[in-house]
Coordinates of C-alpha atoms in Angstrom, one line a residue:
Chain A
M1 CA -10.9 84.2 -181.1
I2 CA -12.2 87.0 -178.9
V3 CA -9.8 89.4 -177.3
A4 CA -11.1 90.7 -173.9
V5 CA -9.4 93.8 -172.5
T6 CA -9.6 94.6 -168.8
P7 CA -8.1 98.0 -168.3
N8 CA -8.2 97.9 -164.5
P9 CA -8.1 94.3 -163.3
A10 CA -8.6 93.6 -159.6
I11 CA -8.1 91.0 -156.9
D12 CA -11.7 90.5 -155.7
V13 CA -11.5 89.6 -152.0
T14 CA -14.6 88.6 -150.2
Y15 CA -14.5 88.6 -146.4
R16 CA -17.3 86.6 -144.7
V17 CA -17.9 88.0 -141.2
G18 CA -20.5 87.1 -138.5
A19 CA -22.3 90.2 -137.5
H20 CA -21.0 93.3 -139.4
V21 CA -20.6 96.1 -136.9
P22 CA -19.1 99.4 -138.3
G23 CA -16.6 101.1 -135.9
E24 CA -15.6 97.7 -134.4
T25 CA -13.3 94.8 -135.1
N26 CA -15.1 92.3 -137.3
R27 CA -13.1 89.0 -137.3
V28 CA -13.0 87.5 -140.8
L29 CA -14.3 83.9 -140.7
D30 CA -13.4 83.1 -144.3
V31 CA -11.4 84.7 -147.1
Q32 CA -12.0 84.2 -150.8
R33 CA -9.6 85.7 -153.4
R34 CA -10.1 85.6 -157.1
P35 CA -9.1 87.5 -160.2
G36 CA -11.6 90.2 -161.0
G37 CA -12.5 93.1 -163.2
K38 CA -15.3 93.1 -165.7
G39 CA -13.2 92.0 -168.7
V40 CA -11.8 89.1 -166.7
N41 CA -15.4 88.0 -165.9
V42 CA -16.4 88.3 -169.6
A43 CA -13.3 86.2 -170.6
R44 CA -14.0 83.5 -168.0
V45 CA -17.7 83.2 -169.2
L46 CA -16.5 82.9 -172.9
A47 CA -14.0 80.2 -171.8
A48 CA -16.8 78.4 -170.1
L49 CA -18.8 78.5 -173.3
D50 CA -15.7 77.0 -175.2
V51 CA -15.3 80.2 -177.2
P52 CA -11.6 80.8 -177.8
V53 CA -10.7 83.9 -175.8
R54 CA -7.6 85.8 -174.8
A55 CA -7.5 88.3 -172.0
V56 CA -5.3 91.4 -172.2
L57 CA -4.5 93.3 -169.1
P58 CA -1.9 95.4 -167.3
L59 CA -0.3 93.6 -164.3
G60 CA 1.9 95.2 -161.7
G61 CA 3.3 94.6 -158.2
E62 CA 2.6 91.6 -156.0
A63 CA -1.1 91.9 -156.7
G64 CA -0.3 91.7 -160.4
R65 CA 1.9 88.6 -159.8
W66 CA -0.9 87.0 -157.9
L67 CA -3.4 87.8 -160.7
G68 CA -1.1 86.4 -163.3
S69 CA -0.6 83.1 -161.4
S70 CA -4.3 82.8 -160.6
L71 CA -5.9 83.4 -164.0
D72 CA -7.3 80.2 -165.5
I73 CA -7.7 81.7 -169.0
P74 CA -5.1 82.5 -171.7
F75 CA -3.9 86.0 -171.3
A76 CA -1.3 88.5 -172.6
T77 CA 0.0 91.2 -170.2
V78 CA 2.0 94.4 -170.1
P79 CA 4.0 94.8 -166.9
I80 CA 3.3 98.1 -165.0
S81 CA 5.3 99.5 -162.1
A82 CA 2.3 100.3 -159.9
E83 CA 0.3 97.7 -157.9
N84 CA -3.0 96.4 -159.3
R85 CA -6.0 97.2 -157.2
T86 CA -7.9 95.0 -154.8
T87 CA -11.7 95.2 -154.2
V88 CA -12.8 94.1 -150.7
T89 CA -16.4 92.9 -150.3
I90 CA -17.8 92.3 -146.8
S91 CA -20.4 89.6 -146.8
G92 CA -22.2 89.2 -143.5
D93 CA -25.7 89.8 -142.3
G94 CA -27.5 92.2 -144.6
H95 CA -26.4 93.6 -148.0
P96 CA -22.7 93.3 -148.9
T97 CA -20.5 96.3 -148.4
V98 CA -17.9 96.9 -151.1
Y99 CA -14.6 98.8 -150.9
P100 CA -13.0 99.3 -154.3
E101 CA -9.5 100.6 -154.4
P102 CA -8.9 103.3 -157.1
G103 CA -6.4 101.3 -159.1
P104 CA -2.8 102.0 -160.2
E105 CA -1.5 104.9 -162.2
V106 CA -0.3 103.6 -165.5
S107 CA 2.3 105.7 -167.4
T108 CA 2.0 106.8 -171.0
E109 CA 4.9 104.5 -171.9
E110 CA 3.1 101.6 -170.3
W111 CA -0.1 102.3 -172.2
T112 CA 2.0 102.6 -175.5
A113 CA 3.4 99.1 -174.7
F114 CA -0.2 97.9 -174.0
G115 CA -1.3 99.2 -177.4
S116 CA 1.5 97.2 -179.1
V117 CA 0.5 94.0 -177.3
L118 CA -3.1 94.5 -178.1
A119 CA -2.4 95.2 -181.8
D120 CA -0.6 91.8 -181.9
C121 CA -3.5 90.1 -180.2
V122 CA -6.3 91.5 -182.4
A123 CA -4.5 90.6 -185.6
D124 CA -6.1 87.2 -185.6
A125 CA -9.3 88.0 -183.6
E126 CA -13.0 88.0 -184.6
L127 CA -13.9 90.6 -181.9
L128 CA -12.4 92.9 -179.4
V129 CA -14.2 93.4 -176.1
V130 CA -13.3 96.3 -173.7
S131 CA -15.0 96.0 -170.4
G132 CA -14.9 98.0 -167.1
S133 CA -13.4 101.2 -165.8
L134 CA -10.1 102.7 -166.7
P135 CA -7.5 103.2 -164.0
R136 CA -7.3 106.6 -162.5
G137 CA -5.7 109.2 -164.6
A138 CA -6.1 107.2 -167.8
A139 CA -7.6 109.3 -170.7
P140 CA -10.9 108.0 -172.1
E141 CA -9.4 108.4 -175.6
L142 CA -7.4 105.2 -174.8
V143 CA -10.5 103.3 -175.5
A144 CA -10.8 105.0 -178.9
E145 CA -7.2 104.1 -179.6
W146 CA -7.9 100.4 -178.9
I147 CA -11.0 100.5 -181.1
G148 CA -8.8 102.1 -183.9
L149 CA -6.2 99.3 -183.6
A150 CA -8.9 96.7 -183.9
R151 CA -10.5 98.5 -186.9
E152 CA -7.1 98.5 -188.7
A153 CA -7.1 94.7 -188.3
G154 CA -10.7 94.6 -189.6
V155 CA -12.1 93.7 -186.2
R156 CA -15.2 95.1 -184.5
T157 CA -15.1 96.3 -180.9
L158 CA -17.8 95.9 -178.1
V159 CA -17.3 98.3 -175.2
D160 CA -18.9 98.0 -171.8
A161 CA -17.9 101.3 -170.1
S162 CA -19.4 104.3 -168.5
G163 CA -19.0 108.1 -168.5
P164 CA -16.5 109.7 -170.8
A165 CA -15.1 106.3 -171.9
L166 CA -18.6 105.3 -173.1
L167 CA -18.8 108.5 -175.1
A168 CA -15.3 108.0 -176.5
A169 CA -16.2 104.5 -177.6
A170 CA -19.4 105.7 -179.3
R171 CA -17.4 108.4 -181.2
A172 CA -14.9 105.8 -182.3
G173 CA -17.7 103.6 -183.8
A174 CA -17.9 100.7 -181.4
V175 CA -20.8 98.6 -180.4
V176 CA -21.5 99.9 -176.9
K177 CA -23.3 98.1 -174.0
P178 CA -24.2 100.5 -171.1
N179 CA -26.9 99.7 -168.6
R180 CA -29.7 102.1 -168.6
A181 CA -28.4 104.2 -165.7
E182 CA -24.9 104.5 -167.3
L183 CA -26.6 105.5 -170.6
L184 CA -28.6 108.3 -169.0
A185 CA -25.7 109.5 -166.9
A186 CA -23.3 109.7 -169.8
T187 CA -25.7 111.3 -172.3
S188 CA -27.7 113.4 -169.8
A189 CA -30.7 112.2 -171.8
A190 CA -34.3 112.0 -170.3
D191 CA -35.0 108.4 -171.4
E192 CA -33.4 105.4 -173.0
A193 CA -34.5 106.1 -176.5
A194 CA -33.0 109.6 -176.4
G195 CA -29.8 108.4 -174.8
A196 CA -29.4 105.6 -177.4
T197 CA -30.1 108.1 -180.2
A198 CA -27.4 110.4 -178.9
L199 CA -24.8 107.6 -178.9
L200 CA -25.8 106.5 -182.4
R201 CA -25.4 110.1 -183.6
L202 CA -22.0 110.2 -182.0
G203 CA -21.0 107.3 -184.1
A204 CA -21.8 104.1 -182.2
Q205 CA -22.4 101.1 -184.5
L206 CA -25.0 99.7 -182.2
V207 CA -26.3 100.6 -178.7
V208 CA -27.2 97.6 -176.5
V209 CA -28.9 98.6 -173.3
S210 CA -29.2 96.2 -170.4
R211 CA -32.5 97.0 -168.5
G212 CA -32.0 94.7 -165.5
A213 CA -35.3 93.0 -164.7
E214 CA -36.8 94.4 -167.9
G215 CA -34.4 92.6 -170.2
I216 CA -32.1 93.9 -172.9
A217 CA -32.6 96.0 -176.0
A218 CA -30.5 96.9 -179.1
H219 CA -30.9 100.3 -180.7
T220 CA -29.8 100.5 -184.3
S221 CA -29.4 103.5 -186.7
S222 CA -31.6 102.1 -189.5
D223 CA -33.5 99.1 -188.2
G224 CA -35.1 100.4 -185.1
V225 CA -35.0 98.7 -181.7
F226 CA -34.8 95.0 -180.9
A227 CA -35.7 93.8 -177.4
V228 CA -35.9 90.6 -175.4
P229 CA -37.4 90.3 -171.9
A230 CA -35.4 89.1 -168.9
I231 CA -35.7 85.4 -167.8
P232 CA -38.4 85.7 -165.1
D233 CA -38.1 84.6 -161.5
V234 CA -34.3 84.1 -161.3
H235 CA -33.0 84.7 -157.8
G236 CA -29.4 84.7 -156.6
N237 CA -26.3 86.9 -156.9
P238 CA -26.6 89.6 -159.6
T239 CA -22.9 90.5 -159.4
G240 CA -21.4 89.6 -162.8
A241 CA -24.7 89.1 -164.6
G242 CA -24.0 92.1 -166.8
D243 CA -20.5 90.6 -167.7
A244 CA -22.1 87.3 -168.6
A245 CA -24.6 89.1 -170.8
T246 CA -21.7 90.9 -172.4
A247 CA -20.0 87.6 -173.1
G248 CA -23.2 86.2 -174.7
L249 CA -23.4 89.3 -176.9
A250 CA -19.7 89.1 -177.8
A251 CA -19.9 85.4 -178.8
A252 CA -22.9 86.1 -181.0
L253 CA -21.3 89.2 -182.6
A254 CA -18.1 87.3 -183.2
A255 CA -20.0 84.5 -185.0
D256 CA -22.1 87.0 -187.0
R257 CA -25.3 85.6 -185.6
P258 CA -28.6 87.7 -186.0
L259 CA -29.0 90.5 -183.5
I260 CA -32.1 89.0 -181.9
E261 CA -30.3 85.8 -181.2
A262 CA -27.4 87.7 -179.7
L263 CA -29.9 89.4 -177.3
R264 CA -31.5 86.1 -176.3
S265 CA -28.1 84.6 -175.6
A266 CA -27.1 87.7 -173.5
A267 CA -30.4 87.5 -171.5
A268 CA -30.0 83.8 -170.9
L269 CA -26.4 84.0 -169.9
G270 CA -27.1 86.9 -167.6
A271 CA -29.8 84.9 -165.8
A272 CA -27.5 81.8 -165.7
A273 CA -24.8 84.0 -164.0
V274 CA -27.3 85.0 -161.2
L275 CA -27.6 81.4 -160.3
R276 CA -23.9 81.2 -159.4
P277 CA -22.5 82.8 -156.3
V278 CA -19.4 84.1 -158.0
A279 CA -18.9 86.7 -160.8
G280 CA -17.4 85.2 -163.9
E281 CA -19.2 81.9 -163.6
V282 CA -22.5 80.7 -165.2
D283 CA -24.8 77.8 -164.7
L284 CA -24.4 76.2 -168.2
P285 CA -27.3 73.7 -168.0
A286 CA -29.6 76.6 -166.9
Y287 CA -28.3 78.7 -169.8
H288 CA -29.3 76.1 -172.3
R289 CA -32.7 75.6 -170.6
F290 CA -33.3 79.4 -170.7
L291 CA -32.2 79.6 -174.4
N292 CA -34.9 76.9 -175.1
G293 CA -37.5 78.9 -173.4
A294 CA -37.7 76.9 -170.2
P295 CA -38.6 78.9 -167.0
A296 CA -36.1 79.4 -164.1
Chain B
M1 CA 20.7 92.5 -130.0
I2 CA 17.0 91.9 -129.4
V3 CA 15.2 89.2 -131.3
A4 CA 11.5 90.0 -132.0
V5 CA 9.2 87.2 -133.1
T6 CA 6.0 88.0 -134.9
P7 CA 4.1 84.6 -135.1
N8 CA 1.4 86.0 -137.3
P9 CA 2.6 89.0 -139.3
A10 CA 0.1 90.9 -141.4
I11 CA -0.1 93.4 -144.2
D12 CA -1.9 96.3 -142.5
V13 CA -4.1 98.0 -145.2
T14 CA -5.9 101.2 -144.4
Y15 CA -8.7 102.4 -146.7
R16 CA -9.7 106.0 -146.3
V17 CA -13.2 106.5 -147.5
G18 CA -15.6 109.5 -147.5
A19 CA -18.8 108.6 -145.9
H20 CA -18.8 105.0 -144.7
V21 CA -22.1 103.4 -145.6
P22 CA -22.5 99.7 -144.8
G23 CA -24.4 97.7 -147.4
E24 CA -23.2 100.1 -150.2
T25 CA -20.1 100.6 -152.4
N26 CA -17.7 102.9 -150.6
R27 CA -15.0 104.1 -153.0
V28 CA -11.6 104.1 -151.5
L29 CA -9.9 107.5 -151.7
D30 CA -6.5 106.5 -150.5
V31 CA -4.8 103.2 -149.7
Q32 CA -2.0 102.7 -147.3
R33 CA -0.2 99.4 -147.0
R34 CA 2.5 98.6 -144.4
P35 CA 4.0 95.6 -142.7
G36 CA 2.2 94.9 -139.5
G37 CA 1.8 92.5 -136.6
K38 CA 2.7 93.4 -133.0
G39 CA 6.2 92.0 -133.1
V40 CA 6.9 94.0 -136.3
N41 CA 5.8 97.2 -134.6
V42 CA 8.0 96.4 -131.5
A43 CA 11.0 95.8 -133.8
R44 CA 10.4 99.0 -135.7
V45 CA 10.3 101.1 -132.5
L46 CA 13.5 99.4 -131.3
A47 CA 15.2 100.2 -134.6
A48 CA 14.0 103.9 -134.2
L49 CA 15.7 103.9 -130.8
D50 CA 18.9 102.6 -132.4
V51 CA 18.6 99.4 -130.4
P52 CA 20.0 96.5 -132.5
V53 CA 17.1 94.3 -133.4
R54 CA 16.2 91.4 -135.6
A55 CA 12.7 90.4 -136.5
V56 CA 11.9 86.7 -137.0
L57 CA 8.7 85.8 -138.8
P58 CA 7.0 83.2 -141.1
L59 CA 6.4 84.6 -144.6
G60 CA 4.3 82.9 -147.3
G61 CA 2.5 83.6 -150.6
E62 CA 2.4 86.9 -152.4
A63 CA 1.5 88.7 -149.2
G64 CA 4.7 87.2 -147.6
R65 CA 6.8 88.4 -150.6
W66 CA 5.4 91.9 -150.2
L67 CA 6.1 91.9 -146.5
G68 CA 9.7 90.7 -147.1
S69 CA 10.3 93.4 -149.6
S70 CA 8.7 96.1 -147.5
L71 CA 10.3 95.5 -144.1
D72 CA 12.8 98.2 -143.2
I73 CA 14.4 96.3 -140.3
P74 CA 16.7 93.3 -140.4
F75 CA 14.8 90.1 -140.3
A76 CA 15.1 86.3 -140.6
T77 CA 12.3 84.3 -142.1
V78 CA 11.0 80.8 -142.6
P79 CA 9.1 80.3 -145.8
I80 CA 5.6 78.9 -145.4
S81 CA 3.3 77.6 -148.1
A82 CA 0.2 79.5 -147.0
E83 CA -0.4 83.1 -147.6
N84 CA 0.2 85.7 -144.8
R85 CA -2.8 87.5 -143.6
T86 CA -4.0 91.0 -144.3
T87 CA -5.9 93.3 -141.9
V88 CA -8.1 95.9 -143.5
T89 CA -9.0 99.0 -141.6
I90 CA -11.6 101.4 -142.9
S91 CA -11.0 105.0 -141.8
G92 CA -13.8 107.4 -142.6
D93 CA -16.2 109.4 -140.5
G94 CA -16.5 107.9 -137.1
H95 CA -14.5 105.1 -135.4
P96 CA -12.4 102.9 -137.7
T97 CA -13.8 99.5 -138.7
V98 CA -11.3 96.7 -138.7
Y99 CA -11.4 93.4 -140.6
P100 CA -8.6 91.0 -139.5
E101 CA -8.1 87.9 -141.6
P102 CA -7.6 84.8 -139.6
G103 CA -4.0 84.1 -140.8
P104 CA -2.4 81.2 -142.5
E105 CA -2.2 77.6 -141.3
V106 CA 1.5 76.8 -140.6
S107 CA 2.5 73.1 -140.7
T108 CA 4.4 71.3 -138.0
E109 CA 7.4 71.0 -140.3
E110 CA 7.3 74.7 -140.9
W111 CA 7.2 75.5 -137.2
T112 CA 10.1 73.1 -136.7
A113 CA 12.1 75.0 -139.3
F114 CA 11.0 78.2 -137.5
G115 CA 12.5 76.9 -134.2
S116 CA 15.8 76.2 -135.9
V117 CA 16.1 79.7 -137.4
L118 CA 15.0 81.2 -134.0
A119 CA 17.7 79.2 -132.2
D120 CA 20.3 80.6 -134.5
C121 CA 19.1 84.1 -133.9
V122 CA 18.9 84.0 -130.1
A123 CA 22.4 82.6 -129.9
D124 CA 23.9 86.1 -129.8
A125 CA 20.9 88.0 -128.4
E126 CA 20.3 89.8 -125.1
L127 CA 16.5 89.3 -125.1
L128 CA 13.8 87.5 -127.0
V129 CA 10.5 89.3 -127.5
V130 CA 7.4 87.3 -128.7
S131 CA 4.5 89.6 -129.6
G132 CA 1.0 89.1 -130.9
S133 CA -1.4 86.2 -131.7
L134 CA -0.5 82.8 -133.1
P135 CA -1.9 81.8 -136.5
R136 CA -5.0 79.6 -136.3
G137 CA -4.3 76.1 -135.4
A138 CA -0.9 76.8 -133.8
A139 CA -0.5 75.3 -130.3
P140 CA 0.1 77.7 -127.5
E141 CA 3.0 75.5 -126.4
L142 CA 4.9 76.8 -129.4
V143 CA 5.5 79.9 -127.3
A144 CA 6.9 77.8 -124.4
E145 CA 9.2 76.0 -126.9
W146 CA 10.6 79.4 -128.1
I147 CA 11.1 80.5 -124.5
G148 CA 13.0 77.2 -123.9
L149 CA 15.2 77.8 -126.9
A150 CA 16.1 81.2 -125.6
R151 CA 16.7 79.9 -122.1
E152 CA 19.2 77.3 -123.5
A153 CA 21.1 80.2 -124.9
G154 CA 21.0 82.0 -121.6
V155 CA 18.5 84.6 -122.9
R156 CA 15.3 85.9 -121.2
T157 CA 12.0 86.2 -123.0
L158 CA 9.4 88.9 -122.9
V159 CA 5.9 87.8 -124.2
D160 CA 3.0 90.0 -125.1
A161 CA 0.2 87.5 -125.8
S162 CA -3.3 86.7 -124.6
G163 CA -5.3 83.6 -123.7
P164 CA -3.7 80.2 -123.7
A165 CA -0.4 81.6 -125.1
L166 CA -0.1 84.0 -122.2
L167 CA -0.6 81.1 -119.7
A168 CA 1.9 78.9 -121.6
A169 CA 4.4 81.8 -121.5
A170 CA 3.9 82.2 -117.7
R171 CA 4.4 78.5 -117.2
A172 CA 7.6 78.6 -119.2
G173 CA 9.0 81.3 -117.0
A174 CA 8.9 84.3 -119.3
V175 CA 8.4 88.0 -118.4
V176 CA 4.8 88.5 -119.6
K177 CA 3.1 91.8 -120.5
P178 CA -0.6 91.5 -120.9
N179 CA -3.0 94.5 -120.7
R180 CA -5.4 94.4 -117.8
A181 CA -8.3 93.0 -119.9
E182 CA -6.1 90.2 -121.3
L183 CA -4.8 89.4 -117.8
L184 CA -8.3 89.1 -116.3
A185 CA -9.6 87.1 -119.3
A186 CA -6.7 84.6 -119.3
T187 CA -6.7 84.0 -115.5
S188 CA -10.4 84.4 -114.8
A189 CA -9.2 86.6 -111.8
A190 CA -11.4 89.2 -110.2
D191 CA -8.8 91.9 -110.2
E192 CA -5.3 92.8 -111.5
A193 CA -3.5 91.8 -108.3
A194 CA -5.1 88.3 -108.2
G195 CA -4.5 87.8 -112.0
A196 CA -0.8 88.8 -111.7
T197 CA -0.4 86.5 -108.6
A198 CA -1.9 83.7 -110.6
L199 CA 0.7 84.2 -113.5
L200 CA 3.6 84.5 -111.0
R201 CA 2.5 81.2 -109.4
L202 CA 2.4 79.5 -112.8
G203 CA 6.0 80.5 -113.1
A204 CA 6.2 83.9 -114.8
Q205 CA 9.4 85.7 -114.0
L206 CA 7.6 89.1 -113.9
V207 CA 4.1 90.3 -114.8
V208 CA 4.0 93.7 -116.4
V209 CA 0.4 95.0 -116.8
S210 CA -0.4 97.9 -119.1
R211 CA -3.3 99.8 -117.6
G212 CA -4.1 102.2 -120.4
A213 CA -4.8 105.7 -119.1
E214 CA -3.8 104.5 -115.6
G215 CA -0.2 103.7 -116.6
I216 CA 1.8 100.5 -116.2
A217 CA 2.7 98.2 -113.3
A218 CA 5.1 95.4 -112.7
H219 CA 4.2 92.6 -110.3
T220 CA 7.1 90.7 -108.9
S221 CA 7.3 87.5 -106.8
S222 CA 9.4 88.9 -104.0
D223 CA 9.6 92.7 -104.3
G224 CA 6.0 93.7 -104.6
V225 CA 4.5 96.0 -107.2
F226 CA 6.2 98.8 -109.1
A227 CA 3.9 101.3 -110.9
V228 CA 4.3 104.5 -113.0
P229 CA 1.4 106.7 -114.2
A230 CA 0.6 107.3 -117.8
I231 CA 1.8 110.5 -119.4
P232 CA -1.3 112.7 -119.0
D233 CA -3.2 114.6 -121.8
V234 CA -1.7 112.7 -124.8
H235 CA -4.2 112.6 -127.7
G236 CA -3.9 110.8 -131.0
N237 CA -3.9 107.3 -132.3
P238 CA -3.6 104.6 -129.6
T239 CA -3.0 101.8 -132.1
G240 CA 0.5 100.5 -131.5
A241 CA 1.0 102.3 -128.2
G242 CA 1.1 98.9 -126.4
D243 CA 3.8 97.7 -128.8
A244 CA 5.9 100.9 -128.3
A245 CA 5.6 100.3 -124.5
T246 CA 6.7 96.7 -125.1
A247 CA 9.7 98.0 -127.0
G248 CA 10.6 100.3 -124.2
L249 CA 10.4 97.5 -121.7
A250 CA 12.4 95.2 -123.9
A251 CA 15.2 97.7 -124.4
A252 CA 15.5 98.3 -120.6
L253 CA 15.4 94.6 -119.8
A254 CA 18.0 93.8 -122.5
A255 CA 20.3 96.5 -120.9
D256 CA 19.6 95.3 -117.4
R257 CA 18.3 98.6 -116.3
P258 CA 16.3 98.9 -113.0
L259 CA 12.7 97.9 -113.3
I260 CA 11.2 101.3 -112.4
E261 CA 13.3 102.9 -115.2
A262 CA 12.0 100.2 -117.6
L263 CA 8.4 101.1 -116.7
R264 CA 9.1 104.8 -117.1
S265 CA 10.6 104.2 -120.5
A266 CA 7.6 102.0 -121.5
A267 CA 5.1 104.7 -120.4
A268 CA 7.0 107.4 -122.2
L269 CA 7.3 105.4 -125.5
G270 CA 3.6 104.4 -125.4
A271 CA 2.7 108.1 -125.1
A272 CA 5.1 109.0 -127.9
A273 CA 3.5 106.4 -130.1
V274 CA 0.0 107.9 -129.6
L275 CA 1.4 111.1 -131.2
R276 CA 2.1 109.3 -134.4
P277 CA -0.7 108.3 -136.8
V278 CA 0.9 104.9 -137.7
A279 CA 1.5 101.8 -135.5
G280 CA 5.3 101.0 -135.2
E281 CA 6.3 104.7 -135.1
V282 CA 7.1 107.0 -132.2
D283 CA 7.7 110.7 -131.8
L284 CA 11.3 110.5 -130.5
P285 CA 11.6 114.2 -129.3
A286 CA 8.3 113.7 -127.4
Y287 CA 9.7 110.5 -125.9
H288 CA 12.7 112.2 -124.5
R289 CA 10.6 115.1 -123.2
F290 CA 8.3 112.6 -121.5
L291 CA 11.2 110.8 -119.9
N292 CA 12.5 114.1 -118.5
G293 CA 9.1 114.7 -116.9
A294 CA 7.8 117.3 -119.4
P295 CA 4.1 117.4 -120.0
A296 CA 2.4 116.5 -123.4

């Protein structure tokens, strides 16, 4: 089983409008609501692949109640007193506009309870995945704490985070999976190789860098760099492609498959996610075609 | 007691952002959530004036649960299976951008139950107020039905609605309170006098027209037109000013005060609402100053 932590889950609301005119009233033609947050997307893709998965996430307020009743994957939760966040996306003519709420403040006591629930969950897991931002005010060291809990249970951790949380995860010895921009921003490095080396020196077990249209690469301490290209000519909705790639990587790591296979699986799943309009979903037949080298 | 119906209540969410850039991610700096809908605003202003009031509204889903737990006025509700709507307002640099959801579909059975609850509530009321839009798919004749229930209990109805619901309210003999644009749109009349005459001929007991910066007027069948000017030089947030004016009118009608006093009270309350940043609130000391003829 893979345990997927979403530190800051969200209700993802998409408003379809006609013309989108800032400064005016834009009547919403259609509303879509679904559970979101990067870890939730990862868990949903794993479930679609029939990989046993359990999501762990803090839920609070009416938004948390809605999330709990709407999740279609197994999950464990810790109740928090504050309200989970909502992210509103306006989809009309032109590029979508996104309004992400900052998220709830989670108390120290609530995070302690979260750690206990997580320790129970990782006890019989093959891998822990931590994906997405921390709620405001949460210390990046929380991620290190979760990695430590997993290590005590003999379980590796894969972290998709940015900024100080990415650095904390590297220091705590996790497999980290930033995209190239996050890698450069967190390490202040001039290029990908320098950034990856910095994270490996901090203690990261492996640094997997998603390069967008240029594919995905894994930087190791002793075996150099492995890389696979992206599936060419895939057009659609890139939201959630990174989470699908994380799911592919997680499934391969949990099954102890060779690294190059893990990267191929990640690239194929990322592309299969682009073909679906909604984050957290993948086009499974396309995924299998891509794995077998068929074009888009 | 005044009974205030909100046919389509809303969670009013305001997102404060820094720069507001369409097509990009705009991080929300601050989130405000409050119960909204025009009838809710009217009821809150009446409560602030110490006028006994009871809101009646359909509540459903997690949004309805949130609304029920957040309302700070007495209310009666009818549970509906669909989710209440949310209206998101983006407040940043420039004019606010508003995204109103269309609202739930309420079944015939749910509206029947709503009528029963309303009939109970109006039994000991001095006035019924119906304020704001109907949810999608709801027949405008519902408003006529509610006016009929009130009449059976010997209670007058004040309706602030637009389009077909405004016409239905006039036909059913209510006091109607459109703004000038709503009056002209619903009647296809060339000017306010012609529009008001059309509504009076349909059966409206009284036609009160809010004229924005030009004040407020009451058109009667037999006593001509009464008008008061707006309070000059009031600057602030006009959202909810119309609802505060409706509350002023309602309180005066319920107490059988002379029409010109009712209009003065409506104008002063509308201005006192502009001084507050939030719809459903009024600056009470300013209201009393304005009533006594003091300038803004």
